[in-house]
Coordinates of C-alpha atoms in Angstrom, one line a residue:
Chain J
M1 CA -0.1 0.1 0.1
L2 CA 2.7 2.6 0.8
I3 CA 4.7 1.6 -2.4
K4 CA 1.6 2.6 -4.4
I5 CA 1.3 6.1 -2.6
Q6 CA 4.8 6.8 -3.1
I7 CA 4.8 5.9 -6.5
I8 CA 1.8 8.5 -7.4
T9 CA 3.5 11.1 -5.0
G10 CA 6.7 10.5 -6.6
A11 CA 5.0 10.5 -10.3
I12 CA 3.3 13.9 -9.4
S13 CA 6.3 15.7 -7.7
I14 CA 8.5 15.0 -10.6
L15 CA 6.2 16.1 -13.4
L16 CA 5.7 19.6 -11.0
L17 CA 9.1 19.9 -11.1
Y18 CA 9.5 19.4 -14.7
F19 CA 6.9 21.6 -15.8
T20 CA 8.1 24.0 -13.2
F21 CA 11.5 24.2 -14.7
E22 CA 10.1 23.9 -18.1
M23 CA 7.9 27.2 -17.7
I24 CA 11.0 28.9 -16.2
R25 CA 13.2 27.9 -19.0
K26 CA 10.8 29.3 -21.6
E27 CA 10.4 32.0 -19.6
K28 CA 6.4 31.4 -19.1
I29 CA 7.0 31.8 -15.4
R30 CA 8.7 34.6 -13.8
E31 CA 11.3 33.1 -11.2
E32 CA 10.1 35.0 -8.0
Y33 CA 6.8 33.3 -8.8
S34 CA 8.7 29.7 -9.4
I35 CA 9.8 29.3 -6.0
L36 CA 7.0 28.4 -4.0
W37 CA 6.1 25.6 -7.1
L38 CA 9.7 24.2 -6.8
F39 CA 9.4 24.0 -2.7
T40 CA 6.1 22.1 -3.2
G41 CA 7.6 19.8 -5.6
V42 CA 11.1 18.9 -3.7
A43 CA 8.4 18.4 -0.5
T44 CA 6.6 16.3 -2.0
L45 CA 9.5 14.3 -3.2
V46 CA 11.2 14.1 -0.3
F47 CA 8.2 12.4 1.4
C48 CA 7.8 10.2 -1.5
L49 CA 11.8 9.2 -1.3
F50 CA 12.0 9.0 2.5
P51 CA 8.7 7.9 4.0
D52 CA 9.8 6.2 6.9
F53 CA 12.7 8.4 8.3
F54 CA 10.3 11.8 7.8
L55 CA 6.8 10.1 8.6
A56 CA 7.1 6.9 10.8
K57 CA 10.0 8.4 13.6
F58 CA 8.8 11.8 13.3
L59 CA 5.3 13.5 11.9
I60 CA 2.8 10.2 13.3
K61 CA 4.7 10.7 16.3
I62 CA 3.6 14.3 16.5
T63 CA 0.2 14.7 14.6
G64 CA -0.8 11.0 14.4
I65 CA -2.1 11.7 10.6
Y66 CA -1.0 8.8 8.3
Y67 CA 1.3 8.8 5.7
L68 CA -1.2 9.9 2.6
S69 CA -3.0 12.2 5.0
A70 CA 0.4 13.8 5.8
V71 CA 1.5 14.4 2.3
V72 CA -2.1 15.9 1.2
V73 CA -2.1 18.3 4.1
I74 CA 1.3 19.4 3.7
V75 CA 0.7 20.1 -0.5
F76 CA -2.3 22.0 0.5
F77 CA -0.3 24.0 2.8
F78 CA 1.8 24.8 0.3
L79 CA -1.1 25.3 -2.4
L80 CA -2.6 27.8 0.0
L81 CA 0.4 29.7 0.3
I82 CA 0.6 29.7 -3.6
V83 CA -2.8 31.0 -3.9
L84 CA -2.3 33.5 -1.0
H85 CA 0.8 34.9 -2.9
F86 CA -1.1 35.0 -6.2
S87 CA -3.9 37.3 -4.6
V88 CA -1.3 39.8 -3.4
V89 CA 0.6 39.9 -6.6
I90 CA -2.5 40.3 -8.7
S91 CA -3.6 43.1 -6.3
Q92 CA -0.5 44.8 -6.7
L93 CA -0.7 44.4 -10.6
T94 CA -4.3 45.6 -10.5
D95 CA -3.0 48.9 -8.6
K96 CA 0.0 49.5 -11.2
N97 CA -2.0 48.8 -14.0
K98 CA -4.4 51.8 -12.7
E99 CA -1.7 54.0 -12.1
I100 CA -0.7 53.6 -15.7
A101 CA -3.8 53.8 -17.5
Q102 CA -4.6 57.1 -15.5
R103 CA -1.2 58.5 -16.3
F104 CA -1.4 57.5 -19.7
A105 CA -4.8 59.5 -20.1
I106 CA -3.6 62.5 -18.5
L107 CA -0.4 62.7 -20.8
E108 CA -2.5 62.1 -23.9
L109 CA -4.6 65.2 -23.2
E110 CA -1.6 67.1 -22.5
F111 CA -0.2 66.0 -25.5
K112 CA -3.2 66.5 -28.1
E113 CA -3.3 69.9 -26.3
W114 CA 0.2 70.4 -27.0
K115 CA 0.1 69.5 -30.3
E116 CA -2.9 71.6 -31.4
K117 CA -1.1 74.6 -29.7
N118 CA 1.8 74.3 -31.7
M119 CA 0.0 73.3 -35.0
F120 CA -1.5 76.9 -35.1
Q121 CA 1.3 78.6 -34.3
Chain A
M1 CA -12.6 80.9 -12.0
V2 CA -15.1 81.4 -9.3
N3 CA -14.5 84.1 -6.7
G4 CA -10.8 84.0 -7.6
R5 CA -10.5 80.2 -7.0
K6 CA -9.6 78.1 -9.7
C7 CA -12.8 75.4 -10.6
L8 CA -12.7 72.0 -11.8
V9 CA -15.8 70.0 -12.6
I10 CA -14.7 66.5 -13.0
I11 CA -17.6 64.3 -14.6
P12 CA -16.6 60.5 -15.1
A13 CA -18.6 58.9 -17.6
F14 CA -19.1 55.1 -18.7
N15 CA -21.2 54.8 -22.2
E16 CA -22.9 57.7 -21.4
E17 CA -23.5 59.0 -25.0
G18 CA -26.8 59.8 -24.5
S19 CA -26.7 62.3 -21.7
I20 CA -22.9 63.6 -21.7
E21 CA -23.8 66.3 -24.0
Q22 CA -26.5 67.9 -22.3
V23 CA -24.9 67.4 -18.8
V24 CA -21.4 69.4 -20.2
E25 CA -23.9 71.9 -21.3
N26 CA -25.8 72.4 -18.3
V27 CA -22.7 72.7 -16.1
R28 CA -21.1 75.2 -18.7
N29 CA -24.4 77.3 -18.2
H30 CA -24.6 77.3 -14.6
L31 CA -20.8 77.8 -14.1
P32 CA -19.3 79.1 -17.1
Q33 CA -16.2 80.3 -15.1
S34 CA -14.8 76.9 -14.4
D35 CA -13.2 74.0 -16.4
I36 CA -14.7 71.1 -17.0
V37 CA -13.0 67.4 -17.8
V38 CA -14.6 64.2 -19.0
I39 CA -13.2 61.1 -17.6
N40 CA -14.2 58.5 -20.3
D41 CA -14.0 55.0 -18.5
G42 CA -13.3 53.0 -21.5
S43 CA -16.6 53.8 -23.0
K44 CA -17.8 51.3 -26.0
D45 CA -19.8 54.2 -27.7
R46 CA -19.5 57.6 -28.8
T47 CA -19.0 59.1 -24.9
S48 CA -15.6 60.6 -25.9
E49 CA -16.2 62.3 -29.0
K50 CA -19.6 63.9 -28.3
A51 CA -17.9 65.4 -24.9
R52 CA -15.2 66.8 -27.1
A53 CA -17.4 68.3 -29.6
C54 CA -19.2 70.0 -26.7
G55 CA -15.7 71.8 -26.0
A56 CA -15.0 69.5 -22.8
R57 CA -11.4 68.3 -22.2
V58 CA -11.6 64.5 -22.2
L59 CA -9.2 61.8 -20.5
D60 CA -9.6 59.1 -22.1
L61 CA -8.5 56.0 -19.9
P62 CA -7.7 53.1 -22.0
F63 CA -9.8 50.5 -20.6
N64 CA -12.4 49.9 -17.9
L65 CA -11.1 51.2 -14.5
G66 CA -14.0 51.7 -12.7
I67 CA -15.8 54.6 -10.9
G68 CA -13.2 54.8 -8.1
G69 CA -10.2 54.7 -10.6
A70 CA -11.9 57.0 -13.3
M71 CA -12.6 59.8 -10.3
Q72 CA -9.1 59.5 -8.9
T73 CA -7.8 60.2 -12.5
G74 CA -9.9 63.7 -12.3
Y75 CA -8.7 64.3 -9.0
K76 CA -4.8 63.8 -10.2
Y77 CA -5.6 65.8 -13.2
A78 CA -6.8 68.7 -11.2
H79 CA -3.8 68.1 -8.8
M80 CA -1.6 68.2 -11.4
K81 CA -3.0 71.7 -13.0
G82 CA -3.2 73.3 -9.7
Y83 CA -7.1 73.7 -9.1
D84 CA -8.2 75.2 -5.7
V85 CA -11.9 73.4 -6.0
A86 CA -13.1 70.2 -7.5
I87 CA -16.6 69.3 -8.2
Q88 CA -17.8 66.1 -9.0
V89 CA -21.0 65.6 -11.3
D90 CA -22.4 62.5 -12.4
G91 CA -22.3 61.8 -16.2
D92 CA -26.0 60.5 -16.5
G93 CA -27.7 63.6 -15.9
Q94 CA -28.7 63.0 -12.1
H95 CA -27.0 65.7 -10.4
D96 CA -28.4 69.1 -11.5
P97 CA -25.4 71.5 -12.2
K98 CA -27.7 74.6 -11.0
E99 CA -26.8 73.3 -7.6
I100 CA -22.7 73.6 -7.8
K101 CA -23.2 76.9 -6.6
K102 CA -25.0 75.8 -3.4
L103 CA -22.0 73.1 -2.7
L104 CA -19.3 75.7 -3.5
K105 CA -21.0 78.4 -1.0
A106 CA -21.3 75.9 1.4
L107 CA -17.6 74.8 1.3
E108 CA -16.4 78.7 1.2
E109 CA -18.7 79.9 3.9
Q110 CA -18.6 76.8 6.3
S111 CA -14.6 76.2 5.5
L112 CA -15.3 72.8 5.0
D113 CA -13.1 70.3 3.1
M114 CA -15.9 68.2 1.3
V115 CA -19.5 69.4 0.7
I116 CA -21.8 66.5 -0.5
G117 CA -25.3 66.9 -1.9
S118 CA -27.7 65.2 0.0
R119 CA -31.1 63.9 -1.6
F120 CA -32.6 63.5 2.0
I121 CA -32.2 66.6 3.9
E122 CA -35.1 67.8 2.6
R123 CA -38.1 66.3 1.3
S124 CA -37.1 66.1 -2.6
E125 CA -38.8 64.8 -5.3
Y126 CA -36.2 61.9 -5.7
R127 CA -37.6 58.5 -5.7
V128 CA -35.2 55.7 -5.0
S129 CA -35.9 51.9 -4.9
K130 CA -36.8 50.3 -1.6
A131 CA -33.2 48.1 -1.8
R132 CA -31.6 51.2 -2.6
R133 CA -33.4 53.3 0.4
I134 CA -32.4 50.4 3.0
G135 CA -28.8 50.1 1.9
I136 CA -28.4 53.9 2.3
V137 CA -30.1 54.1 5.5
I138 CA -27.9 51.4 6.7
L139 CA -24.7 52.8 5.4
S140 CA -25.5 56.3 6.6
R141 CA -26.5 55.1 10.5
V142 CA -22.8 53.2 10.2
I143 CA -21.1 56.5 9.0
S144 CA -22.6 58.9 11.1
V145 CA -21.7 56.4 14.0
I146 CA -18.2 56.6 13.0
V147 CA -17.8 60.2 11.9
R148 CA -19.7 61.6 14.9
Y149 CA -22.2 63.5 13.1
E150 CA -25.1 62.9 10.9
V151 CA -24.3 62.0 7.1
T152 CA -27.8 61.5 5.5
D153 CA -26.9 60.4 1.7
P154 CA -23.2 59.0 2.2
T155 CA -23.9 57.4 -1.7
S156 CA -24.3 60.5 -3.2
G157 CA -21.5 61.4 -5.9
F158 CA -22.6 64.9 -6.2
R159 CA -19.5 66.6 -4.3
A160 CA -17.3 69.7 -4.1
V161 CA -13.9 69.3 -2.6
N162 CA -10.9 71.9 -1.8
R163 CA -7.2 71.7 -2.7
R164 CA -6.3 69.7 0.6
V165 CA -8.8 66.7 -0.7
I166 CA -7.8 66.9 -4.3
K167 CA -4.1 66.5 -2.9
L168 CA -5.3 63.4 -0.7
F169 CA -7.5 62.1 -3.3
S170 CA -4.9 62.3 -6.2
S171 CA -2.5 59.7 -4.1
D172 CA -5.2 57.7 -2.4
Y173 CA -9.1 57.0 -3.3
P174 CA -11.2 53.9 -2.7
Q175 CA -11.9 51.6 -5.5
D176 CA -15.6 49.5 -6.5
Y177 CA -18.0 52.1 -4.8
P178 CA -16.1 54.8 -3.4
E179 CA -18.5 57.3 -2.3
P180 CA -19.3 56.2 1.2
E181 CA -15.7 55.0 2.0
A182 CA -14.5 58.2 0.8
I183 CA -16.1 60.0 3.8
V184 CA -14.4 57.4 6.3
F185 CA -11.3 58.2 4.7
L186 CA -11.4 61.9 4.9
H187 CA -12.8 61.6 8.8
R188 CA -9.7 59.5 9.5
H189 CA -7.5 62.2 8.2
G190 CA -9.4 64.9 10.2
L191 CA -10.8 66.6 7.6
N192 CA -14.4 68.1 7.9
I193 CA -17.5 67.0 5.9
G194 CA -20.6 68.9 5.3
E195 CA -23.9 68.4 3.5
V196 CA -26.4 70.4 1.7
P197 CA -30.0 69.6 0.2
V198 CA -29.9 69.4 -3.4
D199 CA -32.6 68.0 -5.7
M200 CA -31.7 65.2 -7.6
S201 CA -33.7 63.6 -10.8
A202 CA -33.7 60.2 -12.0
R203 CA -31.3 59.0 -14.4
S204 CA -32.3 60.1 -17.9
T205 CA -30.4 57.5 -19.6
G206 CA -28.5 54.4 -18.9
E207 CA -28.6 52.0 -15.6
S208 CA -27.4 52.7 -12.1
S209 CA -24.5 50.8 -11.6
I210 CA -26.2 49.7 -8.3
T211 CA -29.1 47.1 -9.1
W212 CA -30.8 44.6 -7.2
S213 CA -28.4 41.8 -7.9
R214 CA -25.6 44.0 -7.0
S215 CA -26.9 45.8 -3.9
M216 CA -25.8 43.0 -1.3
Y217 CA -22.4 42.9 -2.7
Y218 CA -22.1 46.5 -2.4
M219 CA -23.3 46.6 1.1
V220 CA -21.1 44.3 2.1
K221 CA -17.9 45.5 0.2
V222 CA -18.7 48.9 1.5
L223 CA -19.2 48.1 5.0
L224 CA -16.2 45.9 4.7
A225 CA -13.9 48.6 3.5
I226 CA -15.2 51.1 6.4
F227 CA -14.7 48.6 8.6
V228 CA -11.0 48.2 7.8
D229 CA -10.5 51.9 7.1
C230 CA -11.6 52.3 11.2
F231 CA -8.3 50.2 11.9
K232 CA -6.2 51.9 9.6
K233 CA -3.4 54.4 11.0
G234 CA -4.9 58.1 10.6
H235 CA -2.1 60.7 10.0
V236 CA -2.0 64.5 9.5
L237 CA -2.0 66.0 5.8
Q238 CA 1.2 68.2 5.5
E239 CA 0.2 71.4 3.6

């Protein structure tokens, strides 16, 4: 039973790491945003490779959660961080976007007025 | 120039080609000494051309920012050009420009920082739907408690502000439904707000941005924003 879970989580983490690396390589994702994804992939991989060390002796003793549940909880925690991080990033982008749009509108009007003034002189 | 002060009338408009000409003409007739700037908030119709044809200055936003972002564009412009007074008038024609002088008078005589044109101080002909009425009453109670004087019409977008508020709004203005939040925001900065009774007509064209389906969201969003605002740190303006 444990080996099946190990294979599944291992495959997921390797896929995740592979796609994250690919996206960084093709510049589809900025490094700063990929860090959390890489962490998630690595954390899952570590749990897949060393289930006994991390879990039997450590986490189960503290938490009493079994292997898969532990992995799910940990991955979920990272996903939560990622989504929260995205909300912050999107909010900042929205603000910057607004600022640019406003400055653009004002500059455009200034430019048009300047152009008209200089054309009729 | 009105009484030696540079005045700017800011008219935010989103798809208001049916009413914008009339609003601009009315403002010019009642307040010929002021400058008019129309903020075209990414309209899909000919709002921008029509406003420009009437001789108003037009700030064209490249895409729709919503009323908060559009108003702030006007305030940024007013701040940049050094205006002493800015007046908000909706582009849909529900604010009667002949009432602007009342706002200006109160702004000057009571030395207020912002004057709001209220529909509800005196019995006016203005009728609102039950949902909006309830929403406005709840908001006005909450805001009155926070600012410790009565605000009867916190959602009114018919306002006049002085130089200090122009400066403040140009750097920071609330987003989605900004009118009620702006009151709390100014109160937090220790500025004085007053109301004068005005008549408003029902919208001549188009639809209000507040419909039944949105009023719940509106209430939650605005109350949350006001609640959060109460916990932000107040700081004194530097002149």
